[in-house]
Every structure is written in structure tokens, then in C-alpha cells.
Short mmCIF file of N, CA, C and O in Angstrom, two decimals:
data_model
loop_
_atom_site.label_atom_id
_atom_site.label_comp_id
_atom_site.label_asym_id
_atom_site.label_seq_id
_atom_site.Cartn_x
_atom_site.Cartn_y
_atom_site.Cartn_z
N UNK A 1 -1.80 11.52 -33.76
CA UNK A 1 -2.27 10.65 -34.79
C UNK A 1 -3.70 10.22 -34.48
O UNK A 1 -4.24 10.06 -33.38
N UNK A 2 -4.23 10.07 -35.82
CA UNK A 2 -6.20 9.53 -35.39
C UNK A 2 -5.61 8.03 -35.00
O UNK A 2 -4.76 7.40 -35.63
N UNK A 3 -6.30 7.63 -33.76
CA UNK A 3 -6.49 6.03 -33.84
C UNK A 3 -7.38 5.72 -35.06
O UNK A 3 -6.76 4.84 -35.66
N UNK A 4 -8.26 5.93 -35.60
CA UNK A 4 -9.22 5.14 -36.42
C UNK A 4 -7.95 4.93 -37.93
O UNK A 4 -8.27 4.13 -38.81
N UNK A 5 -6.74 5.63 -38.04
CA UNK A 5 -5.86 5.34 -39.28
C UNK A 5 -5.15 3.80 -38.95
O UNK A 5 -4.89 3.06 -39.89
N UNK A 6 -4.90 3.45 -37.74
CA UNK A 6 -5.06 2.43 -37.26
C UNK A 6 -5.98 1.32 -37.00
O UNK A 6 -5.81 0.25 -37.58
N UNK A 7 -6.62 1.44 -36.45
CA UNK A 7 -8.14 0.79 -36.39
C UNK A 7 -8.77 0.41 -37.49
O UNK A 7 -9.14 -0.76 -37.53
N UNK A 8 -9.00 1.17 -38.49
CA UNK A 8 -9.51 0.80 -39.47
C UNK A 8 -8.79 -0.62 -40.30
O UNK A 8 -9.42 -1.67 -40.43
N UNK A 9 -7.25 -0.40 -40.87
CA UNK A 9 -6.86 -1.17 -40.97
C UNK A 9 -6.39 -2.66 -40.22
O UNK A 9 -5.92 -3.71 -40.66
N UNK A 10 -6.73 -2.26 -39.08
CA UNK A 10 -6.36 -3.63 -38.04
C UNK A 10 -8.04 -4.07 -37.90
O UNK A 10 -8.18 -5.21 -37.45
N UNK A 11 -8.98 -3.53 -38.12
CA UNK A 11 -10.34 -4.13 -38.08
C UNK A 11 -10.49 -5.25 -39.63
O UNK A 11 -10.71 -6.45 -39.49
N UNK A 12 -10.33 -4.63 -40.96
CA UNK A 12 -9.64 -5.09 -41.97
C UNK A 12 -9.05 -6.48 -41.55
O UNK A 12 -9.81 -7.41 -41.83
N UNK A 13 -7.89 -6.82 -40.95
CA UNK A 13 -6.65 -7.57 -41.23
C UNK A 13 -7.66 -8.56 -40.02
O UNK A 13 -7.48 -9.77 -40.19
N UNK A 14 -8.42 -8.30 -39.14
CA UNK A 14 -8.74 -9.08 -37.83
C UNK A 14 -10.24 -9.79 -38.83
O UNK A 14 -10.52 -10.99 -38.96
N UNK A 15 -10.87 -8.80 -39.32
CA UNK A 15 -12.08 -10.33 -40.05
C UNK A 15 -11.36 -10.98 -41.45
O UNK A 15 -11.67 -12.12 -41.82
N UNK A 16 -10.49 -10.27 -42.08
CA UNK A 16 -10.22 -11.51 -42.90
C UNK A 16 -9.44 -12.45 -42.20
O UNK A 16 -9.72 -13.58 -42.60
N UNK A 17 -8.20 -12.47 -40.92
CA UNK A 17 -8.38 -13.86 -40.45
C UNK A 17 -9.35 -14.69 -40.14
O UNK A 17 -9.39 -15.87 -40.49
N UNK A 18 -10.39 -13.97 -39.33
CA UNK A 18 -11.11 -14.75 -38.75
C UNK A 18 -11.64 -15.59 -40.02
O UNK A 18 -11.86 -16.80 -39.99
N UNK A 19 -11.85 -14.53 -41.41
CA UNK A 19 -12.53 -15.56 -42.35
C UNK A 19 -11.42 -17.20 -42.84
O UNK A 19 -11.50 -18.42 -43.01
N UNK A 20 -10.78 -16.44 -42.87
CA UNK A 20 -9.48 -17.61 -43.79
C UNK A 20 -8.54 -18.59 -42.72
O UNK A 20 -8.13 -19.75 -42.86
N UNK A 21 -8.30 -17.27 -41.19
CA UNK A 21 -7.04 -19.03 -40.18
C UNK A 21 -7.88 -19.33 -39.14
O UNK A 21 -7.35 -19.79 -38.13
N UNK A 22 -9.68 -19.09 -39.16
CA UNK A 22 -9.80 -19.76 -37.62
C UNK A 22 -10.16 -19.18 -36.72
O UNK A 22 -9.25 -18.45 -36.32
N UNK A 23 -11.25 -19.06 -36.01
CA UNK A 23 -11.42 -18.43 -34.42
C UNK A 23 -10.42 -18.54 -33.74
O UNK A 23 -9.66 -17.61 -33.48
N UNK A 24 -10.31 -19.49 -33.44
CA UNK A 24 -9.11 -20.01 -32.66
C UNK A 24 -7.88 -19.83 -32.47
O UNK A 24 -7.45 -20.24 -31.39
N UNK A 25 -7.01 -19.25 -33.33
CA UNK A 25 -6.26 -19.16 -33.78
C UNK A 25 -5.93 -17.30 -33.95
O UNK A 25 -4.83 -16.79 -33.75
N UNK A 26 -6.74 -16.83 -34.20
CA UNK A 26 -6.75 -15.16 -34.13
C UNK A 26 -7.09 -15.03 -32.69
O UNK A 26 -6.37 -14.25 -32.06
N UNK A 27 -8.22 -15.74 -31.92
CA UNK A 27 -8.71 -15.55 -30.31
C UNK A 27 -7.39 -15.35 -29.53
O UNK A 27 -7.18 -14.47 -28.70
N UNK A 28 -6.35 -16.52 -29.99
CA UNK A 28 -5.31 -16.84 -29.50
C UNK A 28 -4.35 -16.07 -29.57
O UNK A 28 -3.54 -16.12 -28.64
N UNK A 29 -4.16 -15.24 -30.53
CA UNK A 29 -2.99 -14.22 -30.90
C UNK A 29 -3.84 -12.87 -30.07
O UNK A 29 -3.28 -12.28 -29.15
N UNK A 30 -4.72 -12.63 -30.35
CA UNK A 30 -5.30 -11.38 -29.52
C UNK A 30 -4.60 -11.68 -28.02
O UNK A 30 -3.52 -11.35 -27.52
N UNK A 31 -5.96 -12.63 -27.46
CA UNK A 31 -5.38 -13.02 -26.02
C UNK A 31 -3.78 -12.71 -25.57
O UNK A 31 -3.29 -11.97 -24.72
N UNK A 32 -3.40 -13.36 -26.25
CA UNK A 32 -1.86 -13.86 -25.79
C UNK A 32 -1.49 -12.00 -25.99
O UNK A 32 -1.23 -11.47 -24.91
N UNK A 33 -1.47 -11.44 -26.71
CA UNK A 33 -0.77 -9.86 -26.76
C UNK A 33 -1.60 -8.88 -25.71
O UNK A 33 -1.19 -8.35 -24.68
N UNK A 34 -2.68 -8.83 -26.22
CA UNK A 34 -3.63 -8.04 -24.76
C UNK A 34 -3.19 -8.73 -23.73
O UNK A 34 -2.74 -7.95 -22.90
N UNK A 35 -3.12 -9.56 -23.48
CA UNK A 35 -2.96 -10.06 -21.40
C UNK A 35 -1.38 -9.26 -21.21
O UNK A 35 -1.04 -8.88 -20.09
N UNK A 36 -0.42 -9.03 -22.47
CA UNK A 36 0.80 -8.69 -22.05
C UNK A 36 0.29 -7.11 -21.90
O UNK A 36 0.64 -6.42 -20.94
N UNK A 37 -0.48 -6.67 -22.84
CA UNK A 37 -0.59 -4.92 -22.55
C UNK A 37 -1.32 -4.36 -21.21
O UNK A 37 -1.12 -3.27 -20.68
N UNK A 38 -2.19 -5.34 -20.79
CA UNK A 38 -3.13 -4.82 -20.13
C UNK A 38 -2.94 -5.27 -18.73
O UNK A 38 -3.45 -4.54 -17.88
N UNK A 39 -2.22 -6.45 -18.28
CA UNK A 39 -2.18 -7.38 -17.05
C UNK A 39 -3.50 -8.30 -16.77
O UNK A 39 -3.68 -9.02 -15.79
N UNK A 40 -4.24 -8.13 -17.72
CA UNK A 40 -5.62 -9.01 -17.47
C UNK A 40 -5.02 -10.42 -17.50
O UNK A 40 -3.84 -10.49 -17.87
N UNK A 41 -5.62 -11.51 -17.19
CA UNK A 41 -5.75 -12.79 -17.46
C UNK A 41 -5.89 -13.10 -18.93
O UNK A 41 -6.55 -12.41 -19.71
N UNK A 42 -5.19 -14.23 -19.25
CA UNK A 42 -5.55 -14.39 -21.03
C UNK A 42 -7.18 -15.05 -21.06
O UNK A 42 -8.19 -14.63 -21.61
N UNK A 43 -7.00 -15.92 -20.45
CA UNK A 43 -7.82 -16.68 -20.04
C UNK A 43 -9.54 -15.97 -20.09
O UNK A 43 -10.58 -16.40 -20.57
N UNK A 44 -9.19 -14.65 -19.30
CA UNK A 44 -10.79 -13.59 -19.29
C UNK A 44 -10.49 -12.84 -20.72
O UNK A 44 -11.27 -13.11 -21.63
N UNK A 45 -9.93 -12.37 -20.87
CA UNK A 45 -9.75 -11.94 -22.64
C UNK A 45 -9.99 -12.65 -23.45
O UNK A 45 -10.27 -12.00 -24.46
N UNK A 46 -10.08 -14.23 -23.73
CA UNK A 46 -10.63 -15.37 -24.19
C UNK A 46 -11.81 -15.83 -24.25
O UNK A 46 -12.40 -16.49 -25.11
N UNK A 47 -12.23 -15.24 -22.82
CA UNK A 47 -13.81 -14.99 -22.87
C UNK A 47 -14.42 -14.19 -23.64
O UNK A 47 -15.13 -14.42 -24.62
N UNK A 48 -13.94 -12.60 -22.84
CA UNK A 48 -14.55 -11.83 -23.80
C UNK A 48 -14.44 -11.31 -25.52
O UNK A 48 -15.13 -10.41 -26.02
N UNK A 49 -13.47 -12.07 -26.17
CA UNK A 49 -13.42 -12.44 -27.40
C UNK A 49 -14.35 -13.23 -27.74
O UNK A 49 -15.10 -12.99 -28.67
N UNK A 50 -14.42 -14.60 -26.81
CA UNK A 50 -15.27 -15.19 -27.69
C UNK A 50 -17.04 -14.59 -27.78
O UNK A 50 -17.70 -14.41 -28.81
N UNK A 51 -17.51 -14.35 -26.18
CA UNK A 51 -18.57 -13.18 -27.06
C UNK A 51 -18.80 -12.36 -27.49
O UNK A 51 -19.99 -12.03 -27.54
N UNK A 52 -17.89 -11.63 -27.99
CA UNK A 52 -17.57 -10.77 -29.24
C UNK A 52 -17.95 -11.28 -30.15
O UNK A 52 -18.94 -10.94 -30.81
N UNK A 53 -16.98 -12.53 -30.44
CA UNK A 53 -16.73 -12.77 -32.12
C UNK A 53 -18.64 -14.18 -31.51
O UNK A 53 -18.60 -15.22 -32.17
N UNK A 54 -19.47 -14.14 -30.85
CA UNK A 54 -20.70 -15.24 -30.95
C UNK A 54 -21.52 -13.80 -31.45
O UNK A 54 -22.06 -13.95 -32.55
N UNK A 55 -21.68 -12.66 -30.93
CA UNK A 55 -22.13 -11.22 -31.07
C UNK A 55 -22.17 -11.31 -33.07
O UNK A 55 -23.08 -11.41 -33.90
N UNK A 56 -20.91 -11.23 -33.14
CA UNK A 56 -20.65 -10.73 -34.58
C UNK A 56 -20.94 -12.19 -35.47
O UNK A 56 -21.16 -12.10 -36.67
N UNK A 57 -20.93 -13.17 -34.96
CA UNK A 57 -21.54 -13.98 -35.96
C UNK A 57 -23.02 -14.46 -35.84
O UNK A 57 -23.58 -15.45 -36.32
N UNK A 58 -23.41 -13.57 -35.16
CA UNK A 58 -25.30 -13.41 -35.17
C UNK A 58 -25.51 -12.60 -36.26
O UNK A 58 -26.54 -12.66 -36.93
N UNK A 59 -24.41 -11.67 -36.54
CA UNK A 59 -24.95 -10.60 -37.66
C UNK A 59 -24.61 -11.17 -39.00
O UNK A 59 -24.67 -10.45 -40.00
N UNK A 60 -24.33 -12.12 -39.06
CA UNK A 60 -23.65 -12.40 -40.65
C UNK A 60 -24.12 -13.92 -40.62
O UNK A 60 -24.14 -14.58 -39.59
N UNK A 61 -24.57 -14.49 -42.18
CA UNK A 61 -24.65 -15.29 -42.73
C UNK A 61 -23.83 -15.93 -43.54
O UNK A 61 -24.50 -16.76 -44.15
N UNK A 62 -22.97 -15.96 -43.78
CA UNK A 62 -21.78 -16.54 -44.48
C UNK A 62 -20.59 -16.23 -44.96
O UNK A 62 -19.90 -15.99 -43.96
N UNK A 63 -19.86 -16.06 -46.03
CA UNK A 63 -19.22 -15.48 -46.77
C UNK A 63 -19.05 -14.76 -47.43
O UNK A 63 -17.85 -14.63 -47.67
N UNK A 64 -19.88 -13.90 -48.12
CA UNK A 64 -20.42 -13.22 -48.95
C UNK A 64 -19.20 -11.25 -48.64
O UNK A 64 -18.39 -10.91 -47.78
N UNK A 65 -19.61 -10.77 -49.50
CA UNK A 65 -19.07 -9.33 -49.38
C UNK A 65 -19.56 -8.83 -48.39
O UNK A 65 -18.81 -8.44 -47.49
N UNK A 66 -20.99 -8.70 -48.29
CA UNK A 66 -22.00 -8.28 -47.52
C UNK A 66 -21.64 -8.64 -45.87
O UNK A 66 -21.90 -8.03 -44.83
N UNK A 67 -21.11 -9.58 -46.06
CA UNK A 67 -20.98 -10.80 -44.77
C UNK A 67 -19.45 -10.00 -43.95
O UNK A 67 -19.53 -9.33 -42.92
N UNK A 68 -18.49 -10.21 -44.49
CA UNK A 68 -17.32 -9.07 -44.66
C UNK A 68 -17.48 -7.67 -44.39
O UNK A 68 -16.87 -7.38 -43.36
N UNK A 69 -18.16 -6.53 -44.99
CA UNK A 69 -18.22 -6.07 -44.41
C UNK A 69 -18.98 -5.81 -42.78
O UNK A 69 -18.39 -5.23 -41.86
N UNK A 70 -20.09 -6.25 -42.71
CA UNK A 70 -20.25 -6.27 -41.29
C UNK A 70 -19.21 -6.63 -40.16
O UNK A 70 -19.19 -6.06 -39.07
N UNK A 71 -18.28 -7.73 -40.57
CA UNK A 71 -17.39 -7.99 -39.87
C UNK A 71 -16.56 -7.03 -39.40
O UNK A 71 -16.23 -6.96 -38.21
N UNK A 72 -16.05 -5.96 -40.58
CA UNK A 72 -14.91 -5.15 -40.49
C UNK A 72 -15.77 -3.93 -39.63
O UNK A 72 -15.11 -3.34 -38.77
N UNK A 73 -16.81 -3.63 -39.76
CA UNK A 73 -17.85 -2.73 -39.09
C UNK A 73 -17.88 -2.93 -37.63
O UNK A 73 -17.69 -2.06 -36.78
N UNK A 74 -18.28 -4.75 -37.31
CA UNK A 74 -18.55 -4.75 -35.89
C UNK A 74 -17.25 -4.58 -35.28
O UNK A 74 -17.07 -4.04 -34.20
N UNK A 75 -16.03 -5.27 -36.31
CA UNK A 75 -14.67 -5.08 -35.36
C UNK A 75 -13.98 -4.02 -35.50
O UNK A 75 -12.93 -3.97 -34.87
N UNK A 76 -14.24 -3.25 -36.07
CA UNK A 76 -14.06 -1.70 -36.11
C UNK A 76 -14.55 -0.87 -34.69
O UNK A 76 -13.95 -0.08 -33.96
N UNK A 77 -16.00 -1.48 -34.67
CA UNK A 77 -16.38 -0.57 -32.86
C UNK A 77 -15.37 -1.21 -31.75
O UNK A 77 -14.63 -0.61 -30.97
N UNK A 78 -15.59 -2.88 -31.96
CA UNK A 78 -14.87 -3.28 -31.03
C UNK A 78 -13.41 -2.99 -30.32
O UNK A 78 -13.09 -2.94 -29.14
N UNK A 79 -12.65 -2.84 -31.55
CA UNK A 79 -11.73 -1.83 -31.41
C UNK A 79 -11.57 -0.50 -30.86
O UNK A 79 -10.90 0.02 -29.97
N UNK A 80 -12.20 -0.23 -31.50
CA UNK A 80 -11.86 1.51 -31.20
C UNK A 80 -12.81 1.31 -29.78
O UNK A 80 -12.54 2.13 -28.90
N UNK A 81 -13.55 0.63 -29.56
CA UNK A 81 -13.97 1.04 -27.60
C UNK A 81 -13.02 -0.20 -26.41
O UNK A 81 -13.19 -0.27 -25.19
N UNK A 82 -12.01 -1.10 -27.28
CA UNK A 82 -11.12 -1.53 -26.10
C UNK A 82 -9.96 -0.52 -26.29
O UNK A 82 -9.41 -0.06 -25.28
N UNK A 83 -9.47 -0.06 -27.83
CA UNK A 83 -9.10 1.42 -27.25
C UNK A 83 -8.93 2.43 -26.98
O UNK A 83 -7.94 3.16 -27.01
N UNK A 84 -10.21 2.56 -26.60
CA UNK A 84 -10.72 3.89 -25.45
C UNK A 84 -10.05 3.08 -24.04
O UNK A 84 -9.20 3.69 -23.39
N UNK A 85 -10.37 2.03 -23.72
CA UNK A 85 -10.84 1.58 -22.62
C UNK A 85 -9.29 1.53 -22.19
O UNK A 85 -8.89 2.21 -21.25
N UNK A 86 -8.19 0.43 -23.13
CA UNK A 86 -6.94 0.80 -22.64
C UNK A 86 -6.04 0.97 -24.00
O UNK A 86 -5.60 0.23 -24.88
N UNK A 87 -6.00 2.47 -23.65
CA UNK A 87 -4.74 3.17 -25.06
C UNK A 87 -3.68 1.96 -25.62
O UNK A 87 -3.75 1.67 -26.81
N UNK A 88 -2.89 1.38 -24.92
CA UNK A 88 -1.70 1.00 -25.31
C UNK A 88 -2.35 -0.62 -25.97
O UNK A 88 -1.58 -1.57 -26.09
N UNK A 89 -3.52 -0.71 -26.28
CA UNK A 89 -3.61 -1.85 -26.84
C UNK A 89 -3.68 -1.58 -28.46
O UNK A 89 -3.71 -2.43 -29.35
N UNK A 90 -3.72 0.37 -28.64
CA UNK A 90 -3.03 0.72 -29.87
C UNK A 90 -1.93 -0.14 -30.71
O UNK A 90 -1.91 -0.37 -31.92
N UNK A 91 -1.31 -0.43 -30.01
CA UNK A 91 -0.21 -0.97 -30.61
C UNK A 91 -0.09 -2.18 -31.07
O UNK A 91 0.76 -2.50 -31.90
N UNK A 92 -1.33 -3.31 -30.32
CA UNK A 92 -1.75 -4.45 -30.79
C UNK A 92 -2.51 -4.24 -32.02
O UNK A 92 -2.46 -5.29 -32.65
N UNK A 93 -3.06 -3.52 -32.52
CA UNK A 93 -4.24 -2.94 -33.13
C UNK A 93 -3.43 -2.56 -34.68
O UNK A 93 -3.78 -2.75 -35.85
N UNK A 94 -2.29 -1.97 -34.10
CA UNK A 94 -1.55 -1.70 -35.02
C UNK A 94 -0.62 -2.84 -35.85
O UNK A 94 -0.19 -2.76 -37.00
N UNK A 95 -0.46 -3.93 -34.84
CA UNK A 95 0.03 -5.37 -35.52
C UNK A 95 -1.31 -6.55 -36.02
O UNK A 95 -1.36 -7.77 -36.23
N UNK A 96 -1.70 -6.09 -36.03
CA UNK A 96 -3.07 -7.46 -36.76
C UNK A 96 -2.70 -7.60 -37.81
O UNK A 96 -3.24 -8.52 -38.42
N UNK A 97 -1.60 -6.79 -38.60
CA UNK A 97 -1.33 -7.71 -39.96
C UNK A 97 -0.47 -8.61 -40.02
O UNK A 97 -0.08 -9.08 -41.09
N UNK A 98 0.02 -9.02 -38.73
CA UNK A 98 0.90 -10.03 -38.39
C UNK A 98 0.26 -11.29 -38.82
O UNK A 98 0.89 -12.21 -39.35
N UNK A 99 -1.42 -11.29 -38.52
CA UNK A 99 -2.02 -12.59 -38.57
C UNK A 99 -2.17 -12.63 -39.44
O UNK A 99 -2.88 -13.61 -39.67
N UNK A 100 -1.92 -12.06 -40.35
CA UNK A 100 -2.37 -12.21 -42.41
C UNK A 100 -1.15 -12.55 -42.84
O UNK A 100 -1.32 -13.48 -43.62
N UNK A 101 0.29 -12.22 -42.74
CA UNK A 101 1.70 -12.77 -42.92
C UNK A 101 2.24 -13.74 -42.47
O UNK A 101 3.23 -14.31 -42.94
N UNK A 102 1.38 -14.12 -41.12
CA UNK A 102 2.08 -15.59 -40.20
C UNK A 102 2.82 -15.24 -39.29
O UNK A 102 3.01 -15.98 -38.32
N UNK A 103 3.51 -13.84 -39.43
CA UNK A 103 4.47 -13.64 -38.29
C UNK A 103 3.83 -13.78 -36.93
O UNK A 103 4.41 -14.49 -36.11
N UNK A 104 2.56 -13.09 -36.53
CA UNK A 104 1.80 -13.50 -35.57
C UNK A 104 1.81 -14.92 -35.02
O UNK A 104 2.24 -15.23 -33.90
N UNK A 105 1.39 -15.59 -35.77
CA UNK A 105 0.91 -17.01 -35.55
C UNK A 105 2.69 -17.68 -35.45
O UNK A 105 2.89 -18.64 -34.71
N UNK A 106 3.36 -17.34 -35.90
CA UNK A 106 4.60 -18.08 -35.39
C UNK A 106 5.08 -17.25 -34.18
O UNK A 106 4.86 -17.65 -33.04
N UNK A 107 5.64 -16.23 -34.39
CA UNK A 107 5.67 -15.56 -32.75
C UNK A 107 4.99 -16.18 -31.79
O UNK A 107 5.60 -16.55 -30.78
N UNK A 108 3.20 -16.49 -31.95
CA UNK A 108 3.19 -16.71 -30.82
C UNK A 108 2.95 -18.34 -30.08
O UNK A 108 2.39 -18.71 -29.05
N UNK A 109 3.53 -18.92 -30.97
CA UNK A 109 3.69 -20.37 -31.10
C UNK A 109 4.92 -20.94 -30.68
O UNK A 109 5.00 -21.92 -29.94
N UNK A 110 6.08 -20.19 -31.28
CA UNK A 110 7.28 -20.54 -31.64
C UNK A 110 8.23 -19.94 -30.35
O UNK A 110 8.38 -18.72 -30.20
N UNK A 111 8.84 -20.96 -29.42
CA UNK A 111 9.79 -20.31 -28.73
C UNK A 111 11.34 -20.87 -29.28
O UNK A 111 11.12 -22.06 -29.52
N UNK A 112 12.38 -20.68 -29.51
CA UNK A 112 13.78 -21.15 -30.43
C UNK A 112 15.26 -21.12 -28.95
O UNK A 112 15.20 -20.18 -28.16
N UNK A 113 15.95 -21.75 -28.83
CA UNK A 113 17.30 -21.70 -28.20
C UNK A 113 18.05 -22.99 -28.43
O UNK A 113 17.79 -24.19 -28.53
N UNK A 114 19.52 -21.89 -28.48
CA UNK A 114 20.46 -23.06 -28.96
C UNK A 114 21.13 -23.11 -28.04
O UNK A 114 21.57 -22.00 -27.75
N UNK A 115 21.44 -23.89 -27.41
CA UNK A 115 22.67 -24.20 -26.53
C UNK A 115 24.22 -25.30 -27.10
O UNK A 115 24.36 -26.51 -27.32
N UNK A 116 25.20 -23.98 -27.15
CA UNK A 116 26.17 -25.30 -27.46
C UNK A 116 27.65 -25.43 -26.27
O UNK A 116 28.82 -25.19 -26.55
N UNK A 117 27.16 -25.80 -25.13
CA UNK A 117 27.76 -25.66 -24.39
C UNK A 117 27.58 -26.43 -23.00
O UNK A 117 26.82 -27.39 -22.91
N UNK A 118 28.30 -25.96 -21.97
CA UNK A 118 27.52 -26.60 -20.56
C UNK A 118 26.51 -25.39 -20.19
O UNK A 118 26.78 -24.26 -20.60
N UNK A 119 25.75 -25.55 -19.68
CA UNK A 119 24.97 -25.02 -18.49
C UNK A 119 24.36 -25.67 -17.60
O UNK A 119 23.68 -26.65 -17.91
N UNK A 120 24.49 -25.21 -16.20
CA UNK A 120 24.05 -25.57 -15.13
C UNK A 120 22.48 -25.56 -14.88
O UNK A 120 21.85 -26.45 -14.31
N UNK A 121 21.74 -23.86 -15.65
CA UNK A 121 20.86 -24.14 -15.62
C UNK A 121 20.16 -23.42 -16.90
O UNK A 121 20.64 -22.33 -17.22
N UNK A 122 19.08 -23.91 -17.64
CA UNK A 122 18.66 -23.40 -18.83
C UNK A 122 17.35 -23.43 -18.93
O UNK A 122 16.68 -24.45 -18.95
N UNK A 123 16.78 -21.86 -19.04
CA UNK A 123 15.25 -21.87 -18.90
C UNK A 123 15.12 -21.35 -19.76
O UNK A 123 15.71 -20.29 -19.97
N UNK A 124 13.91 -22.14 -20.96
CA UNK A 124 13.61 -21.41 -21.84
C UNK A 124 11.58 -21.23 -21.87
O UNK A 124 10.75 -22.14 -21.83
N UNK A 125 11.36 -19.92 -21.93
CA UNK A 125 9.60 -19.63 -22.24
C UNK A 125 9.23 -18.61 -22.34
O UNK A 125 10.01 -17.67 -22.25
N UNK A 126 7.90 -18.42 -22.57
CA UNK A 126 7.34 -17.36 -23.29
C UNK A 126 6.60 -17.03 -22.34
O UNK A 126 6.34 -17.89 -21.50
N UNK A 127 5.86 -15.22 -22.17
CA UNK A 127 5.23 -15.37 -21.61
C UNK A 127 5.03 -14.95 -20.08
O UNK A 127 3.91 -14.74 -19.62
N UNK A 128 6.09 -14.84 -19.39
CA UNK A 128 6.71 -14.51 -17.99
C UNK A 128 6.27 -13.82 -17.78
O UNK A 128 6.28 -12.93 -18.62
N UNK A 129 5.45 -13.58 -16.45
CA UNK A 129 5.24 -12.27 -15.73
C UNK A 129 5.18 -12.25 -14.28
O UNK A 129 5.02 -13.46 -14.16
N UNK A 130 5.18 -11.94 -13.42
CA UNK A 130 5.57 -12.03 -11.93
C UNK A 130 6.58 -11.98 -11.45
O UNK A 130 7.37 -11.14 -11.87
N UNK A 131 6.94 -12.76 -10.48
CA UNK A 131 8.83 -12.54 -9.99
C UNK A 131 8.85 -13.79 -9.74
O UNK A 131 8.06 -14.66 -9.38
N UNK A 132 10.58 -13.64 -10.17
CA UNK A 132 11.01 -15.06 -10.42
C UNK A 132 12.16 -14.87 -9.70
O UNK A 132 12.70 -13.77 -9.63
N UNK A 133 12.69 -16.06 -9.02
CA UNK A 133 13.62 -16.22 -8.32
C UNK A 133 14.97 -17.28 -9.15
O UNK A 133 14.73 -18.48 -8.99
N UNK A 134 15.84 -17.09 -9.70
CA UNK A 134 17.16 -18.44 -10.11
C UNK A 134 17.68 -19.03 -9.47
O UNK A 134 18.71 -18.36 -9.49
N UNK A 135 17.94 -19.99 -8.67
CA UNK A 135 19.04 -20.19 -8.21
C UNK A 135 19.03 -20.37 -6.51
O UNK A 135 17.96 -20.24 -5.92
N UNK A 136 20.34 -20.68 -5.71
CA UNK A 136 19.76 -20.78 -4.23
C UNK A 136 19.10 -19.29 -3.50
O UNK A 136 19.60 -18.25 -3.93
N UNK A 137 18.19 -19.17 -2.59
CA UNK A 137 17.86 -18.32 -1.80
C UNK A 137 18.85 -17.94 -0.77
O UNK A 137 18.58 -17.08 0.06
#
């Protein structure tokens, strides 16, 4: 499959959030899925988002069509050279229309458990990575 049948449309779906839910808020959904594909820190992916998206708002003046497309242009390269850099962030690339439906933004907000019972012990979070130990040693 071409990545750019991908790309293209996830460059699309990534500046109209940025136009309509927020830096912040798209920075945040990137971050949070790249740190799971890649093992980077969210935290340095946060960085380099944000001078990305200070990059891409040197090139644009407002709202306009004109304004839009550059967006979908600069995040079109940006894309397609993080993946070159690491393939499997394809698949993030391939969900950016999450952030135009909300499913994104609740996924990565939203953790849910019901307990109707005893338990001794109950851990609920998002997010986990390293080794974890339960219980006595």
C-alpha cells in the first residue's frame, strides 16, 4: 500500500483539528499514541510537536482557505518524514480521524471500571509501560 493514501488523509483530519479543538488538545492525542508506538518519552514528542506546529504557524496568517491549505501541505511532509523515520507510526497516521469524531479525545481522556464486588486489590490506568510487580515479593 502507498503510505501517502494514508498520509494524505490523516494530514487533512490533523489541520482541521488543529483549526477547530486546539493545539493542545491534538499535541495531546499525538503525544500520548506516538510515545506508545515508538518508546520515546511523551513528554519529548510534546516538544517536538510543539515546534512543528510554532514552524507551521509562521507560514500561515489566519483562517482563510489559503491558510488551510498550507497546513495540510506542511503536515503532510511532517508526516510522511516521521514515517520514514518510524513505519509503525503508520497506524497513528491512519487514526487522526479519531480527532474529528471525538473518539480520540475520549479514548485518550477517558479511563471506565466497574467493580461490583470485593477486591483486595484494584488498579485502574492508562498508559503502562515497564514492569510491574502485584502483590507480595
Amino acid at each position: 500500500m502507498d503510505p501517502m493514501t494514508v498520509i494524505l488523509p490523516g494530514a487533512q483530519s490533523l489541520a482541521t483539528a488543529i483549526l477547530t479543538d486546539g493545539w493542545t488538545s491534538v499535541r495531546t492525542f499525538l503525544a500520548r499514541r506516538w510515545s506508545r508506538q515508538t518508546q520515546d518519552p511523551q513528554d519529548a514528542i510534546e516538544e517536538r510537536l510543539n515546534a512543528a506546529h510554532a514552524q507551521a504557524a509562521g507560514v500561515t496568517t489566519g483562517d482563510t482557505e489559503q491558510d488551510r491549505a498550507l497546513l495540510r501541505a506542511y503536515w503532510t511532509g511532517y508526516l510522511t518524514a516521521a514515517v520514514a523515520e518510524h513505519p509503525p507510526l503508520l497506524d497513528l497516521v491512519r487514526d487522526l480521524h479519531h480527532m474529528r469524531t471525538g473518539a480520540g479525545a475520549e479514548a485518550a481522556s477517558s479511563v471506565h471500571n466497574t467493580n461490583n464486588g470485593t477486591a483486595n486489590n484494584l488498579v485502574q490506568g492508562r498508559d503502562f509501560s515497564g514492569g510491574f510487580t502485584f502483590g507480595t515479593q
